[in-house]
Amino acid sequence: MAQRSLNKLSATFVAKTKEPGRHSDGGGLYLAIDGDGRRRWLFMYTRAGKRTELGIGSGRDLKLADARALAGEMRAAIERGDDPRSVRAKDKPGQTFGEFADVFVADLRPSWKNAKHAAQWETTLKQHAAKLRPLRLDQITTADVLAVLKPIWSKTPETAERLRGRIERVLDAAKAVGLRSGENPAQWKGNLKTRLPPRTRLNRGNHTALPYEELPGFMERLRAQHGTAALLLEFTILTAVRTGEALGAKWGEVDLEKAVWTVPAERMKVKAAKAGDGQHRVPLSPRALDLLRSIHVTLGEAERQPESLIFGRSPTKMLSNMAMGMLLRRMDVNAGGKIVTVHGFRSTFRDWAAETTPFPHEVCEMALAHTIKNKAEAAYRRGDLFEKRRELMDAWAAYCS
């Protein structure tokens, strides 16, 4: 490589520039600045016909001279026929999981079209894998991995499985560049499979659920649909109720002024109806209220009667219980290769609440009208935590928007 193509950047420029983009220093070395002002050094190279972008350090912590030295070693490795990633591994023999994971995510970020996907990786590896972050990569054991998985394995199985898979990928990558040796302690088959209970997936029987990360995009698509089934499905998701409860909703059950919908005991699932008088009070979020009011203003006097169905084919004829499922099929909404079910959105809600909000377990369970088996928690059944559930459902509606 010609010498004149190297060392294009000055130390002053590197220290002061805030312009987003990739600034070439030559020889494959770039200073990358994103839209939020985050800075990192990249080394770009082609090996075996494949173009690769490799993160080599933070633009804040790694000086220009050090970045150039690393890039020079990597170019030399390529000329020898070696993998340039081995240079980075050699440079940090005692690298921690957290340090390596952050660089690993930064390297993968350009390949992810959805910015939320990268954010989810970062959140998972920083929050749920916090205990692993200070550990040296070559010292992480199966016991260390179990320490971060066990607390959430049964409580939030989908998050636990994603976390396990991401830890496994990070450790595989560390092994590939010489920072680890031996078996991967996050491997499922022949390892964690013998140490953890069978995995519980969102696909419970026929109730395939949409991952909550994909819900806002789906809701945007749903609101572009027309017809009663689309309105009913949005209302069902916003209120997290069962299909039958939403299908049978009547105007007399709704108090638009107080923003509450009271589902009578006879339409509640048997187990849920055991508590109190069997009714289930559902707090209506601003979006749920807007949806109901948008329907209400279009109706004639006869269609607004207390016994009139809100989402019926007529005031007295209920919509088919297949209507929402058929809509999901037409929209081709799937998870894991299977069409998502209406009931599955309750699982989506529960996972979102458990993984991303501070609301207590009993509040989330009561929002779903679940029977609380724990005696201490069941004491809350003396009240229905309505105001706390209102805060939860408002937060859910805001997430769905």
Short mmCIF file of C-alpha atoms in Angstrom, two decimals:
data_model
loop_
_atom_site.label_atom_id
_atom_site.label_comp_id
_atom_site.label_asym_id
_atom_site.label_seq_id
_atom_site.Cartn_x
_atom_site.Cartn_y
_atom_site.Cartn_z
CA MET A 1 0.00 0.00 0.00
CA ALA A 2 1.46 3.39 -0.95
CA GLN A 3 2.63 5.48 1.99
CA ARG A 4 0.82 8.58 0.71
CA SER A 5 -2.53 6.87 1.25
CA LEU A 6 -1.91 6.63 5.01
CA ASN A 7 -2.18 9.11 7.91
CA LYS A 8 -4.75 11.40 6.33
CA LEU A 9 -6.24 12.62 9.61
CA SER A 10 -4.64 15.05 12.02
CA ALA A 11 -4.79 14.72 15.80
CA THR A 12 -6.57 18.09 15.97
CA PHE A 13 -9.25 16.98 13.51
CA VAL A 14 -9.81 13.72 15.40
CA ALA A 15 -10.16 15.56 18.70
CA LYS A 16 -12.50 18.29 17.51
CA THR A 17 -14.65 17.02 14.65
CA LYS A 18 -18.27 16.22 15.38
CA GLU A 19 -19.40 15.63 11.80
CA PRO A 20 -21.28 12.30 11.50
CA GLY A 21 -19.91 9.77 9.06
CA ARG A 22 -16.74 7.80 8.39
CA HIS A 23 -13.52 9.77 8.21
CA SER A 24 -10.73 7.85 6.45
CA ASP A 25 -7.18 7.87 7.75
CA GLY A 26 -6.12 5.56 4.92
CA GLY A 27 -5.08 1.94 4.88
CA GLY A 28 -8.51 0.78 6.00
CA LEU A 29 -8.60 2.86 9.20
CA TYR A 30 -11.67 5.06 9.80
CA LEU A 31 -12.96 7.27 12.57
CA ALA A 32 -16.74 6.67 12.64
CA ILE A 33 -19.11 9.16 14.28
CA ASP A 34 -22.82 8.36 14.49
CA GLY A 35 -25.78 10.72 14.67
CA ASP A 36 -25.64 10.78 18.47
CA GLY A 37 -21.98 11.79 18.50
CA ARG A 38 -20.63 8.37 19.52
CA ARG A 39 -17.12 7.81 18.16
CA ARG A 40 -15.25 4.61 17.38
CA TRP A 41 -12.35 3.42 15.29
CA LEU A 42 -13.01 0.96 12.45
CA PHE A 43 -10.70 -1.17 10.37
CA MET A 44 -12.17 -2.20 7.02
CA TYR A 45 -10.59 -4.95 4.97
CA THR A 46 -11.29 -7.60 2.35
CA ARG A 47 -10.31 -11.19 3.05
CA ALA A 48 -11.24 -14.19 0.92
CA GLY A 49 -13.39 -11.90 -1.20
CA LYS A 50 -15.46 -10.75 1.76
CA ARG A 51 -15.59 -7.14 2.88
CA THR A 52 -15.46 -6.83 6.69
CA GLU A 53 -15.81 -3.91 9.08
CA LEU A 54 -14.01 -4.47 12.37
CA GLY A 55 -14.35 -2.23 15.43
CA ILE A 56 -10.99 -1.73 17.11
CA GLY A 57 -11.78 0.70 19.89
CA SER A 58 -13.60 3.73 21.22
CA GLY A 59 -12.84 7.05 19.54
CA ARG A 60 -12.78 8.60 22.99
CA ASP A 61 -10.35 6.18 24.63
CA LEU A 62 -8.09 5.07 21.77
CA LYS A 63 -5.63 7.71 20.56
CA LEU A 64 -4.96 8.29 16.87
CA ALA A 65 -1.39 6.97 17.09
CA ASP A 66 -2.58 3.79 18.84
CA ALA A 67 -5.36 3.25 16.31
CA ARG A 68 -2.82 3.59 13.48
CA ALA A 69 -0.49 1.10 15.16
CA LEU A 70 -3.32 -1.44 15.49
CA ALA A 71 -4.36 -0.91 11.86
CA GLY A 72 -0.76 -1.43 10.78
CA GLU A 73 -0.58 -4.73 12.65
CA MET A 74 -3.84 -5.81 11.07
CA ARG A 75 -2.61 -5.00 7.56
CA ALA A 76 0.51 -7.04 8.29
CA ALA A 77 -1.63 -9.94 9.50
CA ILE A 78 -3.62 -9.87 6.26
CA GLU A 79 -0.41 -9.94 4.21
CA ARG A 80 0.69 -13.02 6.18
CA GLY A 81 -2.66 -14.65 5.46
CA ASP A 82 -3.81 -14.38 9.08
CA ASP A 83 -7.13 -13.12 10.46
CA PRO A 84 -6.71 -9.46 11.52
CA ARG A 85 -9.04 -10.06 14.44
CA SER A 86 -6.26 -12.05 16.08
CA VAL A 87 -4.34 -8.77 16.46
CA ARG A 88 -7.11 -7.31 18.58
CA ALA A 89 -7.25 -10.48 20.67
CA LYS A 90 -3.49 -10.44 21.21
CA ASP A 91 -3.66 -6.80 22.19
CA LYS A 92 -6.11 -7.54 25.04
CA PRO A 93 -5.37 -11.02 26.44
CA GLY A 94 -7.34 -10.32 29.64
CA GLN A 95 -10.35 -8.72 27.98
CA THR A 96 -13.62 -8.84 29.89
CA PHE A 97 -16.96 -10.05 28.63
CA GLY A 98 -18.38 -6.52 28.80
CA GLU A 99 -15.54 -4.97 26.80
CA PHE A 100 -15.67 -7.63 24.11
CA ALA A 101 -19.49 -7.70 23.95
CA ASP A 102 -19.64 -3.95 23.35
CA VAL A 103 -17.19 -4.17 20.46
CA PHE A 104 -18.95 -7.27 19.10
CA VAL A 105 -22.30 -5.44 18.99
CA ALA A 106 -20.65 -2.40 17.39
CA ASP A 107 -19.18 -4.66 14.69
CA LEU A 108 -22.56 -6.23 13.95
CA ARG A 109 -24.53 -2.98 14.08
CA PRO A 110 -24.06 -2.06 10.37
CA SER A 111 -25.54 -5.43 9.33
CA TRP A 112 -28.78 -4.80 11.25
CA LYS A 113 -31.34 -2.80 9.29
CA ASN A 114 -33.45 -2.11 12.37
CA ALA A 115 -31.84 0.23 14.93
CA LYS A 116 -34.09 -1.25 17.63
CA HIS A 117 -32.46 -4.64 17.10
CA ALA A 118 -29.06 -3.25 18.02
CA ALA A 119 -30.56 -1.47 21.04
CA GLN A 120 -32.11 -4.75 22.19
CA TRP A 121 -28.75 -6.52 21.95
CA GLU A 122 -27.10 -3.76 23.99
CA THR A 123 -29.84 -3.77 26.63
CA THR A 124 -29.80 -7.55 26.97
CA LEU A 125 -26.03 -7.82 27.32
CA LYS A 126 -25.70 -4.82 29.65
CA GLN A 127 -28.66 -5.38 31.97
CA HIS A 128 -29.42 -9.09 32.07
CA ALA A 129 -25.78 -10.16 31.64
CA ALA A 130 -24.44 -7.58 34.09
CA LYS A 131 -22.81 -10.26 36.28
CA LEU A 132 -20.75 -11.49 33.32
CA ARG A 133 -19.46 -8.11 32.20
CA PRO A 134 -16.52 -7.75 34.64
CA LEU A 135 -15.39 -11.39 34.14
CA ARG A 136 -12.47 -12.25 31.89
CA LEU A 137 -13.59 -14.07 28.77
CA ASP A 138 -11.22 -16.97 29.32
CA GLN A 139 -12.52 -17.54 32.87
CA ILE A 140 -16.30 -17.65 32.26
CA THR A 141 -17.83 -20.99 33.23
CA THR A 142 -21.20 -22.67 32.91
CA ALA A 143 -21.90 -21.69 36.51
CA ASP A 144 -21.41 -18.03 35.59
CA VAL A 145 -23.85 -18.30 32.70
CA LEU A 146 -26.39 -20.10 34.87
CA ALA A 147 -26.15 -17.29 37.43
CA VAL A 148 -27.59 -14.82 34.92
CA LEU A 149 -30.08 -17.20 33.30
CA LYS A 150 -31.72 -18.90 36.29
CA PRO A 151 -33.40 -15.79 37.76
CA ILE A 152 -35.32 -15.15 34.52
CA TRP A 153 -35.52 -18.61 32.93
CA SER A 154 -39.07 -19.38 34.08
CA LYS A 155 -40.26 -15.82 34.70
CA THR A 156 -39.47 -14.43 31.23
CA PRO A 157 -38.52 -17.43 29.07
CA GLU A 158 -38.35 -15.57 25.78
CA THR A 159 -35.89 -13.03 27.16
CA ALA A 160 -33.88 -15.79 28.83
CA GLU A 161 -33.56 -17.70 25.58
CA ARG A 162 -32.53 -14.60 23.64
CA LEU A 163 -29.99 -13.80 26.35
CA ARG A 164 -28.55 -17.32 26.26
CA GLY A 165 -28.22 -17.19 22.48
CA ARG A 166 -26.51 -13.80 22.54
CA ILE A 167 -24.06 -14.84 25.24
CA GLU A 168 -23.27 -17.94 23.20
CA ARG A 169 -22.55 -15.84 20.10
CA VAL A 170 -20.30 -13.43 22.00
CA LEU A 171 -18.31 -16.30 23.50
CA ASP A 172 -18.07 -18.05 20.12
CA ALA A 173 -16.67 -14.86 18.62
CA ALA A 174 -14.19 -14.56 21.49
CA LYS A 175 -12.98 -18.10 20.84
CA ALA A 176 -12.60 -17.35 17.13
CA VAL A 177 -10.10 -14.59 17.89
CA GLY A 178 -8.17 -16.52 20.52
CA LEU A 179 -9.64 -15.01 23.70
CA ARG A 180 -11.18 -18.31 24.82
CA SER A 181 -10.65 -22.01 24.35
CA GLY A 182 -12.70 -25.11 25.03
CA GLU A 183 -16.48 -25.59 24.96
CA ASN A 184 -18.91 -22.70 25.03
CA PRO A 185 -20.49 -22.51 28.52
CA ALA A 186 -23.65 -20.96 27.04
CA GLN A 187 -24.21 -23.85 24.62
CA TRP A 188 -27.63 -25.46 25.00
CA LYS A 189 -27.27 -28.99 23.65
CA GLY A 190 -25.23 -31.23 25.90
CA ASN A 191 -24.71 -28.46 28.43
CA LEU A 192 -27.37 -26.05 29.69
CA LYS A 193 -30.11 -28.39 28.50
CA THR A 194 -29.15 -30.72 31.35
CA ARG A 195 -29.06 -27.92 33.93
CA LEU A 196 -32.21 -25.92 33.22
CA PRO A 197 -35.92 -26.81 33.01
CA PRO A 198 -37.36 -27.37 29.52
CA ARG A 199 -37.75 -24.07 27.71
CA THR A 200 -41.21 -22.50 27.77
CA ARG A 201 -41.81 -20.64 24.56
CA LEU A 202 -44.33 -17.99 23.58
CA ASN A 203 -45.86 -20.58 21.30
CA ARG A 204 -48.07 -22.14 23.97
CA GLY A 205 -50.09 -24.78 22.18
CA ASN A 206 -51.74 -22.83 19.37
CA HIS A 207 -51.09 -19.43 20.96
CA THR A 208 -48.16 -18.17 18.93
CA ALA A 209 -47.20 -14.70 20.13
CA LEU A 210 -45.48 -11.74 18.54
CA PRO A 211 -42.24 -10.66 20.28
CA TYR A 212 -43.00 -7.39 22.03
CA GLU A 213 -40.15 -5.65 20.21
CA GLU A 214 -42.10 -6.05 16.97
CA LEU A 215 -45.41 -4.82 18.35
CA PRO A 216 -45.17 -1.05 17.60
CA GLY A 217 -44.49 -1.77 13.93
CA PHE A 218 -47.37 -4.22 13.79
CA MET A 219 -49.77 -1.75 15.43
CA GLU A 220 -48.90 0.83 12.79
CA ARG A 221 -49.82 -1.68 10.10
CA LEU A 222 -52.98 -2.67 11.95
CA ARG A 223 -54.25 0.91 12.15
CA ALA A 224 -53.96 1.14 8.39
CA GLN A 225 -56.48 -1.71 8.03
CA HIS A 226 -60.19 -1.09 7.64
CA GLY A 227 -63.20 -2.84 9.09
CA THR A 228 -64.64 -3.99 12.39
CA ALA A 229 -62.15 -6.84 12.82
CA ALA A 230 -59.21 -4.41 12.76
CA LEU A 231 -60.82 -2.14 15.36
CA LEU A 232 -61.71 -5.12 17.53
CA LEU A 233 -58.18 -6.52 17.34
CA GLU A 234 -56.62 -3.19 18.32
CA PHE A 235 -59.04 -2.86 21.24
CA THR A 236 -58.30 -6.44 22.34
CA ILE A 237 -54.55 -5.76 22.31
CA LEU A 238 -54.85 -2.41 24.10
CA THR A 239 -56.94 -3.94 26.89
CA ALA A 240 -55.07 -7.31 27.03
CA VAL A 241 -58.36 -9.18 27.42
CA ARG A 242 -59.39 -12.57 26.07
CA THR A 243 -61.05 -12.86 22.69
CA GLY A 244 -64.50 -13.74 24.03
CA GLU A 245 -64.49 -10.84 26.44
CA ALA A 246 -63.81 -8.36 23.65
CA LEU A 247 -66.20 -9.95 21.15
CA GLY A 248 -69.09 -9.66 23.59
CA ALA A 249 -68.36 -6.09 24.73
CA LYS A 250 -71.53 -3.97 24.99
CA TRP A 251 -72.03 -0.24 25.26
CA GLY A 252 -73.71 -0.64 28.64
CA GLU A 253 -70.50 -2.07 30.08
CA VAL A 254 -68.45 0.99 29.16
CA ASP A 255 -68.26 4.25 31.07
CA LEU A 256 -66.63 6.67 28.64
CA GLU A 257 -66.50 9.46 31.23
CA LYS A 258 -64.68 7.40 33.87
CA ALA A 259 -62.66 5.48 31.25
CA VAL A 260 -63.56 2.04 32.55
CA TRP A 261 -65.02 -1.09 30.98
CA THR A 262 -66.61 -3.61 33.35
CA VAL A 263 -66.72 -7.14 31.95
CA PRO A 264 -69.50 -9.12 33.69
CA ALA A 265 -68.68 -12.36 35.48
CA GLU A 266 -70.60 -14.54 33.04
CA ARG A 267 -68.25 -13.57 30.22
CA MET A 268 -65.06 -14.05 32.23
CA LYS A 269 -63.02 -17.23 32.17
CA VAL A 270 -64.13 -19.49 35.04
CA LYS A 271 -60.84 -19.35 36.98
CA ALA A 272 -60.66 -15.60 36.72
CA ALA A 273 -64.21 -15.22 37.95
CA LYS A 274 -63.46 -16.83 41.32
CA ALA A 275 -62.17 -13.59 42.81
CA GLY A 276 -64.57 -11.03 44.31
CA ASP A 277 -67.86 -10.68 42.44
CA GLY A 278 -66.35 -12.15 39.29
CA GLN A 279 -66.41 -8.89 37.35
CA HIS A 280 -63.26 -7.58 35.72
CA ARG A 281 -62.80 -3.83 35.60
CA VAL A 282 -60.62 -2.81 32.68
CA PRO A 283 -59.03 0.67 32.75
CA LEU A 284 -59.30 2.27 29.33
CA SER A 285 -56.23 4.07 28.05
CA PRO A 286 -56.62 7.32 26.06
CA ARG A 287 -56.11 5.40 22.81
CA ALA A 288 -58.72 2.77 23.75
CA LEU A 289 -61.16 5.58 24.61
CA ASP A 290 -60.50 7.35 21.31
CA LEU A 291 -61.16 4.10 19.47
CA LEU A 292 -64.51 3.58 21.24
CA ARG A 293 -65.57 7.18 20.72
CA SER A 294 -64.71 7.02 17.03
CA ILE A 295 -67.18 4.14 16.74
CA HIS A 296 -69.79 5.68 19.02
CA VAL A 297 -70.18 8.90 17.00
CA THR A 298 -71.00 6.95 13.83
CA LEU A 299 -73.88 4.99 15.38
CA GLY A 300 -77.55 5.67 15.40
CA GLU A 301 -79.62 5.73 18.59
CA ALA A 302 -80.65 2.08 18.26
CA GLU A 303 -77.02 0.98 17.91
CA ARG A 304 -75.95 2.81 21.08
CA GLN A 305 -78.31 0.97 23.44
CA PRO A 306 -76.74 -0.60 26.57
CA GLU A 307 -77.32 -4.12 25.22
CA SER A 308 -75.89 -3.31 21.77
CA LEU A 309 -72.62 -4.99 20.82
CA ILE A 310 -69.76 -2.60 20.23
CA PHE A 311 -67.97 -4.77 17.66
CA GLY A 312 -70.85 -6.87 16.35
CA ARG A 313 -72.01 -7.51 12.80
CA SER A 314 -75.14 -5.82 14.07
CA PRO A 315 -76.24 -4.57 17.54
CA THR A 316 -77.35 -8.12 18.39
CA LYS A 317 -75.15 -10.39 16.23
CA MET A 318 -71.62 -11.09 17.40
CA LEU A 319 -68.70 -10.98 14.98
CA SER A 320 -67.21 -14.38 14.18
CA ASN A 321 -64.54 -15.48 16.64
CA MET A 322 -62.40 -16.23 13.59
CA ALA A 323 -62.52 -12.66 12.26
CA MET A 324 -59.40 -11.40 14.03
CA GLY A 325 -57.45 -14.58 13.28
CA MET A 326 -58.30 -14.29 9.59
CA LEU A 327 -57.14 -10.68 9.63
CA LEU A 328 -53.78 -11.74 11.09
CA ARG A 329 -53.46 -14.33 8.34
CA ARG A 330 -54.21 -11.78 5.62
CA MET A 331 -51.61 -9.49 7.13
CA ASP A 332 -49.18 -12.44 7.32
CA VAL A 333 -48.20 -11.70 10.91
CA ASN A 334 -45.94 -14.53 12.04
CA ALA A 335 -43.39 -15.46 14.66
CA GLY A 336 -41.03 -18.36 14.24
CA GLY A 337 -42.69 -19.27 10.95
CA LYS A 338 -46.18 -19.56 12.50
CA ILE A 339 -49.08 -17.15 12.23
CA VAL A 340 -49.54 -15.16 15.41
CA THR A 341 -52.77 -15.76 17.31
CA VAL A 342 -55.06 -13.24 18.98
CA HIS A 343 -54.59 -14.86 22.39
CA GLY A 344 -50.84 -14.67 21.88
CA PHE A 345 -50.95 -10.89 22.30
CA ARG A 346 -51.66 -11.46 26.00
CA SER A 347 -48.29 -13.23 26.18
CA THR A 348 -46.74 -10.32 24.31
CA PHE A 349 -48.20 -7.93 26.88
CA ARG A 350 -47.00 -10.03 29.81
CA ASP A 351 -43.45 -10.28 28.49
CA TRP A 352 -43.33 -6.55 27.76
CA ALA A 353 -44.56 -5.73 31.27
CA ALA A 354 -42.12 -8.12 32.96
CA GLU A 355 -39.07 -7.19 30.93
CA THR A 356 -39.39 -3.45 30.39
CA THR A 357 -41.49 -1.98 33.22
CA PRO A 358 -41.21 -1.74 37.01
CA PHE A 359 -44.84 -2.77 37.62
CA PRO A 360 -45.17 -5.54 40.26
CA HIS A 361 -46.00 -9.09 39.28
CA GLU A 362 -49.45 -9.01 40.90
CA VAL A 363 -50.45 -5.86 39.00
CA CYS A 364 -49.54 -7.48 35.69
CA GLU A 365 -51.35 -10.69 36.58
CA MET A 366 -54.50 -8.83 37.61
CA ALA A 367 -54.43 -6.84 34.37
CA LEU A 368 -54.74 -10.21 32.63
CA ALA A 369 -57.47 -11.34 35.07
CA HIS A 370 -55.32 -14.28 36.14
CA THR A 371 -55.94 -16.13 39.37
CA ILE A 372 -53.09 -15.41 41.80
CA LYS A 373 -52.09 -18.66 43.45
CA ASN A 374 -49.56 -17.24 45.89
CA LYS A 375 -51.40 -16.57 49.16
CA ALA A 376 -49.48 -13.40 49.97
CA GLU A 377 -50.16 -11.95 46.55
CA ALA A 378 -53.75 -13.15 46.64
CA ALA A 379 -54.33 -10.81 49.58
CA TYR A 380 -54.34 -8.04 47.01
CA ARG A 381 -57.62 -9.48 45.78
CA ARG A 382 -59.33 -7.52 48.53
CA GLY A 383 -58.92 -4.71 46.02
CA ASP A 384 -58.27 -4.87 42.32
CA LEU A 385 -55.31 -2.45 42.17
CA PHE A 386 -57.32 -0.51 39.64
CA GLU A 387 -55.32 2.72 39.65
CA LYS A 388 -52.04 0.87 39.37
CA ARG A 389 -53.47 -1.15 36.52
CA ARG A 390 -54.54 2.10 34.86
CA GLU A 391 -50.92 3.31 34.93
CA LEU A 392 -49.82 -0.01 33.47
CA MET A 393 -52.38 0.04 30.64
CA ASP A 394 -51.58 3.67 29.81
CA ALA A 395 -47.90 2.72 29.52
CA TRP A 396 -48.85 -0.27 27.34
CA ALA A 397 -50.94 1.91 25.02
CA ALA A 398 -48.07 4.40 24.76
CA TYR A 399 -45.71 1.56 23.81
CA CYS A 400 -48.18 0.29 21.21
CA SER A 401 -48.47 3.71 19.57
#
